[in-house]
Short mmCIF file of C-alpha atoms in Angstrom, two decimals:
data_model
loop_
_atom_site.label_atom_id
_atom_site.label_comp_id
_atom_site.label_asym_id
_atom_site.label_seq_id
_atom_site.Cartn_x
_atom_site.Cartn_y
_atom_site.Cartn_z
CA MET A 498 125.34 85.90 78.90
CA ILE A 499 129.08 85.72 79.48
CA GLU A 500 130.50 87.76 82.34
CA LEU A 501 133.85 89.37 81.58
CA SER A 502 136.22 91.28 83.80
CA ARG A 503 137.16 94.81 82.78
CA ARG A 504 140.44 93.62 81.26
CA GLU A 505 138.84 90.64 79.50
CA LEU A 506 136.34 93.06 77.98
CA ALA A 507 139.16 95.38 76.85
CA LEU A 508 140.89 92.37 75.24
CA TRP A 509 137.64 91.29 73.53
CA GLU A 510 137.09 94.83 72.19
CA ALA A 511 140.66 95.09 70.87
CA LEU A 512 140.35 91.74 69.08
CA PHE A 513 136.80 92.41 67.86
CA ASP A 514 137.77 95.82 66.44
CA ASN A 515 140.51 94.03 64.46
CA ALA A 516 138.56 90.85 63.62
CA GLU A 517 140.26 88.65 61.01
CA ARG A 518 143.51 90.61 61.46
CA VAL A 519 146.52 89.65 63.56
CA VAL A 520 146.97 91.87 66.62
CA ALA A 521 150.42 91.92 68.23
CA LYS A 522 150.71 91.09 71.93
CA SER A 523 152.34 94.47 72.54
CA ALA A 524 149.38 96.26 70.89
CA LEU A 525 146.97 94.27 73.04
CA CYS A 526 149.00 95.12 76.12
CA ASP A 527 148.78 98.84 75.25
CA SER A 528 145.04 98.52 74.64
CA ILE A 529 144.34 96.72 77.90
CA TYR A 530 146.76 98.35 80.32
CA GLY A 531 147.53 101.67 78.62
CA THR A 532 150.43 102.79 76.48
CA GLY A 533 153.76 102.50 78.22
CA ALA A 534 152.47 100.39 81.10
CA ASP A 535 155.14 98.18 82.65
CA VAL A 536 153.26 94.90 82.17
CA ASP A 537 154.71 91.58 81.06
CA VAL A 538 153.16 90.19 77.86
CA ASN A 539 152.52 87.00 79.86
CA ALA A 540 149.64 88.92 81.44
CA VAL A 541 148.08 89.17 77.96
CA GLU A 542 148.58 85.45 77.45
CA LEU A 543 146.78 84.75 80.72
CA LEU A 544 143.86 87.00 79.73
CA VAL A 545 143.64 85.32 76.32
CA SER A 546 143.53 81.93 78.02
CA ARG A 547 140.73 83.01 80.36
CA LEU A 548 138.75 84.62 77.54
CA ARG A 549 139.14 81.51 75.36
CA ARG A 550 137.62 79.38 78.12
CA LYS A 551 134.68 81.75 78.46
CA ILE A 552 133.87 81.88 74.73
CA ASP A 553 134.52 78.17 74.13
CA GLY A 554 131.76 76.70 71.98
CA GLY A 555 130.79 80.09 70.54
CA ALA A 556 130.82 81.26 66.94
CA VAL A 557 134.29 82.79 67.18
CA GLN A 558 137.65 81.74 68.50
CA ILE A 559 140.94 83.37 69.34
CA ARG A 560 143.84 81.82 67.46
CA SER A 561 147.51 82.26 68.26
CA ILE A 562 149.75 83.28 65.39
CA ARG A 563 153.18 82.22 66.56
CA GLY A 564 155.65 85.07 66.78
CA LEU A 565 153.02 87.66 65.80
CA GLY A 566 150.06 87.74 68.17
CA TYR A 567 146.41 86.76 68.12
CA ILE A 568 143.52 86.82 65.67
CA LEU A 569 139.77 86.63 66.28
CA GLN A 570 138.19 84.36 63.67
CA GLN A 571 134.74 83.04 62.99
CA ASP A 572 134.37 79.28 63.42
CA GLY A 573 133.03 77.13 60.66
CA PRO A 574 133.45 77.04 56.89
CA ALA A 575 135.09 80.00 55.24
#
């Protein structure tokens, strides 16, 4: 079992709900911290980094899509 913080879980849920689709950093920020929260998108990058470490070696991975956001994708052959 992987233990996730409240915000890591919110990030996971936002990515999982949009699996195989690119989710903008700003949309993730709204999902995690609430709409209109004054939070730097670097906070999202930090959460993504921590979540990636925790799910490393699993069946899915979080990929960065430069200039757009992140996507949750299944590992292995398509």
